[in-house]
PDB file of C-alpha atoms in Angstrom:
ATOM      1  CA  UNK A   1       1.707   1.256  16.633  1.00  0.00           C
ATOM      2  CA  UNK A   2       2.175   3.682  13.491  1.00  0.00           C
ATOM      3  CA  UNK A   3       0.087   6.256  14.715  1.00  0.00           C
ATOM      4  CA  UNK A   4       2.828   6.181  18.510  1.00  0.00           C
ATOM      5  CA  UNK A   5       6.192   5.564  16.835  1.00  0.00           C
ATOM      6  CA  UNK A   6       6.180   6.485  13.694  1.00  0.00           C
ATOM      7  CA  UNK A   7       3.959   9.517  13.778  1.00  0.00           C
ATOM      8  CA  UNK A   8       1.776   7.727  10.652  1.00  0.00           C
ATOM      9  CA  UNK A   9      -1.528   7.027  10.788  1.00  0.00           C
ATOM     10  CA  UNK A  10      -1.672   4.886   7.766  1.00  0.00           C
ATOM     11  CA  UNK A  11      -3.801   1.280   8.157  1.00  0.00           C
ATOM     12  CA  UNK A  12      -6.817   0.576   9.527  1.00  0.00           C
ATOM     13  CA  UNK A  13      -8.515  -2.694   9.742  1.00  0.00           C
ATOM     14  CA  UNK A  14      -9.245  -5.352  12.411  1.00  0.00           C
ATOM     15  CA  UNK A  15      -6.635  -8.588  12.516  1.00  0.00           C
ATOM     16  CA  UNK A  16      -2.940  -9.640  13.932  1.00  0.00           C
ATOM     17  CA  UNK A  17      -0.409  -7.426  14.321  1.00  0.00           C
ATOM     18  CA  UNK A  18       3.279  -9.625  15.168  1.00  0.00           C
ATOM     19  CA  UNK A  19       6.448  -7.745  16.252  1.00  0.00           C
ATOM     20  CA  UNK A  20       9.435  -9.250  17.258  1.00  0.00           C
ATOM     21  CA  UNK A  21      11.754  -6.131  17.183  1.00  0.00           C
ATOM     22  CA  UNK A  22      15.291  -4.637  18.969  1.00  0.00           C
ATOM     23  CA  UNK A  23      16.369  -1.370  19.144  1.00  0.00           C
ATOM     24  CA  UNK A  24      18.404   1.422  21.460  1.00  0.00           C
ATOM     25  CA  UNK A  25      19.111   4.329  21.205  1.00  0.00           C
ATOM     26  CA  UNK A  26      19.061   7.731  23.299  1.00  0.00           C
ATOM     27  CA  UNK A  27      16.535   9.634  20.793  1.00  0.00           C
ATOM     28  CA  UNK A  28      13.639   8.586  19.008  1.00  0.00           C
ATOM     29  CA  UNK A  29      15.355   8.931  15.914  1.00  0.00           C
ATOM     30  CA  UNK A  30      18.232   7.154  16.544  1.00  0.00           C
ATOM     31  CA  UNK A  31      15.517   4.198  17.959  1.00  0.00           C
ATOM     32  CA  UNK A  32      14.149   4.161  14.195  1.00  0.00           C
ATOM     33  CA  UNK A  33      17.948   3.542  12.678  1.00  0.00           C
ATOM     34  CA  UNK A  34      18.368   0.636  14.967  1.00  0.00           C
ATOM     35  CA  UNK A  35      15.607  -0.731  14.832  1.00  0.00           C
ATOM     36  CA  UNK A  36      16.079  -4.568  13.657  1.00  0.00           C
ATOM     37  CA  UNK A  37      13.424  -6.997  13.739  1.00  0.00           C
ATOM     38  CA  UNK A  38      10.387  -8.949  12.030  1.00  0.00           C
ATOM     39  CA  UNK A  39       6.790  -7.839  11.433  1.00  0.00           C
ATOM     40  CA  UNK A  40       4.002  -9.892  10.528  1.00  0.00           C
ATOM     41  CA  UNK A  41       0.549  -8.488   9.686  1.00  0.00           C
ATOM     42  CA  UNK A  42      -2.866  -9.555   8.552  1.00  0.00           C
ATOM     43  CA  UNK A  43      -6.107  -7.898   8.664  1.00  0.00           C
ATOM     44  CA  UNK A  44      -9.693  -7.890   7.518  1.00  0.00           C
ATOM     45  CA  UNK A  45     -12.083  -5.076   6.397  1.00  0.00           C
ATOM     46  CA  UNK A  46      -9.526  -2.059   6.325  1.00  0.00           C
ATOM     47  CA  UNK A  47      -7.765   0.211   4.469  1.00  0.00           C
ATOM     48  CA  UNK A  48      -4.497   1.794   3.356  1.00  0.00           C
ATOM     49  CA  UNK A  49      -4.666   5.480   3.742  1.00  0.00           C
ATOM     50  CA  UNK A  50      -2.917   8.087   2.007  1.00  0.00           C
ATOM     51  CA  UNK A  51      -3.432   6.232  -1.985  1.00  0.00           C
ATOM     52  CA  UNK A  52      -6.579   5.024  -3.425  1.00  0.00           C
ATOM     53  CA  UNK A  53      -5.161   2.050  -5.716  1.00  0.00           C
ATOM     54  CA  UNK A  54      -8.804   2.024  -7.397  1.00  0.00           C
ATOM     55  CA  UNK A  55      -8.907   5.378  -8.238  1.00  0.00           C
ATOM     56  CA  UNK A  56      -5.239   4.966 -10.082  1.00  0.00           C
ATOM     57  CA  UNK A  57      -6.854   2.037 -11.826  1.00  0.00           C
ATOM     58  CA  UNK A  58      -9.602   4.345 -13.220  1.00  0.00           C
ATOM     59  CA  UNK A  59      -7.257   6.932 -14.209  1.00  0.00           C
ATOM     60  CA  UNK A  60      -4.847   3.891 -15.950  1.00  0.00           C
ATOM     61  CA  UNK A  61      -7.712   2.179 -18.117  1.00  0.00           C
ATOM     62  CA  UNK A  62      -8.546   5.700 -19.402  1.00  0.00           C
ATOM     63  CA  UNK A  63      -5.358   6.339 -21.108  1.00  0.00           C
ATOM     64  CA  UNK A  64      -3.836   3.018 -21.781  1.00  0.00           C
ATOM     65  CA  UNK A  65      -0.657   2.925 -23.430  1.00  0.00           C
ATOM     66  CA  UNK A  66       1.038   5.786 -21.594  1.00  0.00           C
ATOM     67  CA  UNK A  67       2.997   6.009 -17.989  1.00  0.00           C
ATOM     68  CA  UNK A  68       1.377   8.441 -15.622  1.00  0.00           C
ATOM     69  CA  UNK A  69       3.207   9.857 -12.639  1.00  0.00           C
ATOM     70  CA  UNK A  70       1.151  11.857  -9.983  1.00  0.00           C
ATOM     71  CA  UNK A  71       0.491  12.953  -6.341  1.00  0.00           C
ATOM     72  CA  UNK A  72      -1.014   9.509  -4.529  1.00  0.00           C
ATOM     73  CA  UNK A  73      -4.825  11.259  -5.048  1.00  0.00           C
ATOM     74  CA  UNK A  74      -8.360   9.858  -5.437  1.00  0.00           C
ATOM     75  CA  UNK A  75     -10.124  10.497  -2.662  1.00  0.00           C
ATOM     76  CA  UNK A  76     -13.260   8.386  -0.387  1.00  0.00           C
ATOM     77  CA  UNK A  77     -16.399   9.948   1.006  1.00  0.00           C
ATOM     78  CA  UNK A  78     -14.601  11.441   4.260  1.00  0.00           C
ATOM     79  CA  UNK A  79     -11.984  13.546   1.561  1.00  0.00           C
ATOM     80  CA  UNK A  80      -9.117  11.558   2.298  1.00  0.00           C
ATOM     81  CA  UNK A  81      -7.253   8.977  -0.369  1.00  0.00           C
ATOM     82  CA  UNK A  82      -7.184   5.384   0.928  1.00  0.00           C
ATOM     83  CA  UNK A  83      -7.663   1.977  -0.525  1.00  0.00           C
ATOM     84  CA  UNK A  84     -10.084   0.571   0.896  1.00  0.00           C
ATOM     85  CA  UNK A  85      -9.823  -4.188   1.145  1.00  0.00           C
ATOM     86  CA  UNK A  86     -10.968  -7.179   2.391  1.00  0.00           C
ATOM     87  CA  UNK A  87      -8.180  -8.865   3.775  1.00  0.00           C
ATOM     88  CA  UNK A  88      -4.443  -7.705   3.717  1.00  0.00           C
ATOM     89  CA  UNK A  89      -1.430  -9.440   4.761  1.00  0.00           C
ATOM     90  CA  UNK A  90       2.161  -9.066   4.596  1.00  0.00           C
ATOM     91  CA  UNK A  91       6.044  -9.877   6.227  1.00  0.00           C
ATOM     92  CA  UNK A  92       8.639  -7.505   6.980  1.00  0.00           C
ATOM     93  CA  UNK A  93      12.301  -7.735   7.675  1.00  0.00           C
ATOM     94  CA  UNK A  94      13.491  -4.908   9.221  1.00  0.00           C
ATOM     95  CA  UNK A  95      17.407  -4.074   9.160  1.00  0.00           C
ATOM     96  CA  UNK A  96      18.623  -0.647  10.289  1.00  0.00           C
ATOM     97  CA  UNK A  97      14.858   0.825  10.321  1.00  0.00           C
ATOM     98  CA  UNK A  98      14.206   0.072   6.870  1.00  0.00           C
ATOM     99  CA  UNK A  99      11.362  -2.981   6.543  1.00  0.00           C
ATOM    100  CA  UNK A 100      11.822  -4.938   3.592  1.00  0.00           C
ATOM    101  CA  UNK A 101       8.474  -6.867   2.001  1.00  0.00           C
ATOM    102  CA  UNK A 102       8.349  -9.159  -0.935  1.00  0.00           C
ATOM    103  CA  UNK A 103       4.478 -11.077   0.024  1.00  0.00           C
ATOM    104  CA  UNK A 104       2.121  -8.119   0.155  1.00  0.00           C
ATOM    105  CA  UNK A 105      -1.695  -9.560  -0.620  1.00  0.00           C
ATOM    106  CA  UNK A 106      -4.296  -7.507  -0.256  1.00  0.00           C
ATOM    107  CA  UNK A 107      -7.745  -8.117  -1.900  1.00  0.00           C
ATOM    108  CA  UNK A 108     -10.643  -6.113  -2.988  1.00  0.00           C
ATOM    109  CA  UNK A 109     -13.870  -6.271  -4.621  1.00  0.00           C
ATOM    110  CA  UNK A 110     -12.390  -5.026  -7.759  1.00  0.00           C
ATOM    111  CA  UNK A 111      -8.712  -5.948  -7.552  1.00  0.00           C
ATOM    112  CA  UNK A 112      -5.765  -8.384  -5.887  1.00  0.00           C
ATOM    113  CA  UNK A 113      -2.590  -6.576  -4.605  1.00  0.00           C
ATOM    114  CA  UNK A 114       0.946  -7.683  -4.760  1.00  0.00           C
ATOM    115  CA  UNK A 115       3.759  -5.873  -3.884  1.00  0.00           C
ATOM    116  CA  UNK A 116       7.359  -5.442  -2.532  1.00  0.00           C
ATOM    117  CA  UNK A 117       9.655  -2.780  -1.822  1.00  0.00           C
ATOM    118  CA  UNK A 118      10.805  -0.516   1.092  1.00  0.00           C
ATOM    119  CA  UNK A 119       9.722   1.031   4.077  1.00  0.00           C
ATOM    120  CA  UNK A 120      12.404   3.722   5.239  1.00  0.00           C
ATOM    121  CA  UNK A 121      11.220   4.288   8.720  1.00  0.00           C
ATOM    122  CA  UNK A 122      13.646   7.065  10.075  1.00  0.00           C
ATOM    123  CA  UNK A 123      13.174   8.648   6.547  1.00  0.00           C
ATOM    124  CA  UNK A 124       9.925   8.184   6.672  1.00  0.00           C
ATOM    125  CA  UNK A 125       9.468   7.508   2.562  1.00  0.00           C
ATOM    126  CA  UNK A 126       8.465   4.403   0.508  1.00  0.00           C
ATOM    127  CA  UNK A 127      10.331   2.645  -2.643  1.00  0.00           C
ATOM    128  CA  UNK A 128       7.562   0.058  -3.257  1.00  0.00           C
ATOM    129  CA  UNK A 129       6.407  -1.641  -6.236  1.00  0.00           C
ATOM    130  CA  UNK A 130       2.427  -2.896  -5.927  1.00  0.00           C
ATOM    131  CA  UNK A 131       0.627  -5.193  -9.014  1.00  0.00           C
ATOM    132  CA  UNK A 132      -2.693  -4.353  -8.714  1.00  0.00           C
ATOM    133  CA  UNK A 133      -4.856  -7.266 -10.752  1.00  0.00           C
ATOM    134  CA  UNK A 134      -8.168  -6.276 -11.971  1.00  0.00           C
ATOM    135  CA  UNK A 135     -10.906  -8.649 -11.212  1.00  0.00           C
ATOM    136  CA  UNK A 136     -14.125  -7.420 -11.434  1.00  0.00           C
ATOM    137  CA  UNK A 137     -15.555  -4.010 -13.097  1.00  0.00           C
ATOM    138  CA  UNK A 138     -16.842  -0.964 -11.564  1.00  0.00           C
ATOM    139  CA  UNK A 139     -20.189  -1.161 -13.964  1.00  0.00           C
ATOM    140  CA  UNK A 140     -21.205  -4.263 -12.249  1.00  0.00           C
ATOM    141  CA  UNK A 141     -20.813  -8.154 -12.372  1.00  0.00           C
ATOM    142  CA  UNK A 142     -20.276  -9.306 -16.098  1.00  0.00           C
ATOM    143  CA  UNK A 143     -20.073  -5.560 -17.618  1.00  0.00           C
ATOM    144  CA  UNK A 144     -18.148  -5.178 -20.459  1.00  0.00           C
ATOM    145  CA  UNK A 145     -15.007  -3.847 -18.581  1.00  0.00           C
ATOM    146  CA  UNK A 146     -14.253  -7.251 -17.046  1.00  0.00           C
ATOM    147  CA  UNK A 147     -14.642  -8.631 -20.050  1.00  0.00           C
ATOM    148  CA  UNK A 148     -11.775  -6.269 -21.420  1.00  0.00           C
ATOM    149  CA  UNK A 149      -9.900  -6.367 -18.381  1.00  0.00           C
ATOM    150  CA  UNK A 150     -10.706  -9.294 -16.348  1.00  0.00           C
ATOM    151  CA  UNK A 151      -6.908 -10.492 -15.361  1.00  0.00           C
ATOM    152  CA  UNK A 152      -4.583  -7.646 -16.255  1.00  0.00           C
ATOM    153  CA  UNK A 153      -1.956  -6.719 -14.099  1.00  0.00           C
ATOM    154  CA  UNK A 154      -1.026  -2.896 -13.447  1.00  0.00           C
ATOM    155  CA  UNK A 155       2.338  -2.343 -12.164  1.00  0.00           C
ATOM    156  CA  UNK A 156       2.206   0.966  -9.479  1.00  0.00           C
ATOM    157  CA  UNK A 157       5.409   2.632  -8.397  1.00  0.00           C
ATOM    158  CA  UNK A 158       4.961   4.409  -5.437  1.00  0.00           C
ATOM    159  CA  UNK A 159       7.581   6.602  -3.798  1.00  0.00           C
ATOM    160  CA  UNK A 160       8.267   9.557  -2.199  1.00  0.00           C
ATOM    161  CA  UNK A 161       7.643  10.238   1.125  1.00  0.00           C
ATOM    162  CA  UNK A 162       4.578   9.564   3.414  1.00  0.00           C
ATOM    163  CA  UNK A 163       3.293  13.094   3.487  1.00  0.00           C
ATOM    164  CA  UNK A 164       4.052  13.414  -0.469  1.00  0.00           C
ATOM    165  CA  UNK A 165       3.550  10.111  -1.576  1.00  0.00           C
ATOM    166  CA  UNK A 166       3.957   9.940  -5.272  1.00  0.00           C
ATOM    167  CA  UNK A 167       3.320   6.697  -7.972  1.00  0.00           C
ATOM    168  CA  UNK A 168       3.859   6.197 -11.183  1.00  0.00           C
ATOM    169  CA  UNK A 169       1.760   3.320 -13.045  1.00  0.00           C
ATOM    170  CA  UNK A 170       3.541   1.460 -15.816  1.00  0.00           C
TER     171      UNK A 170
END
């Protein structure tokens, strides 16, 4: 459905996918702006492409203390950023092309998600806030990074838009 109308190929994974949206309009453009509507989604085993939320994680626990802002980077064995989970779900209200979340849960081996914020469809850009919780270490079960960071919360900004997708970790 991203990849046909919004020209985005940004999630993968296997799961439910409810729409229960309006729209008109005499251009595909104009179709985005009135588009009005609900979204539901949950998958399993998939990924977010364009950010790699682990990778931003890494970068965060080596300089603690200060606010980075960057290009969406880290990158997985095919070159490409994504973030790569277990399960994902989320709810959308969408009013005048822009889909509104406040539920996002996605989980990971290493981390939970939360999130909310904007998706401007006809702009094609995100305003989205996601609280990435660190729950297990990258050195293996019990290493000493979970013991130091077992818990802790990471608030990500990211913005911009979906070709140029920027964050900011706080």
């Amino acid at each position: 459905i991203l990849r046909a109308f919004a020209d985005q190929d940004r999630l993968e994974g296997r799961g439910n996918v409810a729409l229960d949206v309006t729209t008109a309009g005499a251009t595909v453009n104009a179709m985005k702006r009135a588009l009005n509507g609900t979204a539901k989604v949950q998958l399993r085993d998939g990924a977010v492409k364009g950010i790699n939320i682990g990778e931003i994680l890494r970068k965060a626990r080596s300089a603690p203390g200060s606010s980075q802002q960057q290009a969406a980077a880290g990158e997985n064995a095919g070159g490409k950023p994504q973030t790569d989970f277990t399960e994902l779900s989320a709810s959308f209200t969408i009013k005048n092309g822009i889909a509104h979340n406040e539920d996002l849960d996605a989980r990971a081996p290493a981390f939970r998600l939360g999130g909310a914020g904007d998706i401007n469809i006809p702009a094609a850009t995100l305003d989205y806030v996601v609280k990435a919780s660190i729950v297990a270490t990258s050195q293996g079960q019990g290493g000493r990074e979970r013991d130091d960071l077992a818990g802790l919360t990471v608030p990500v900004k990211l913005s911009g838009s979906f070709d140029d997708l920027k964050y900011q970790v706080d």
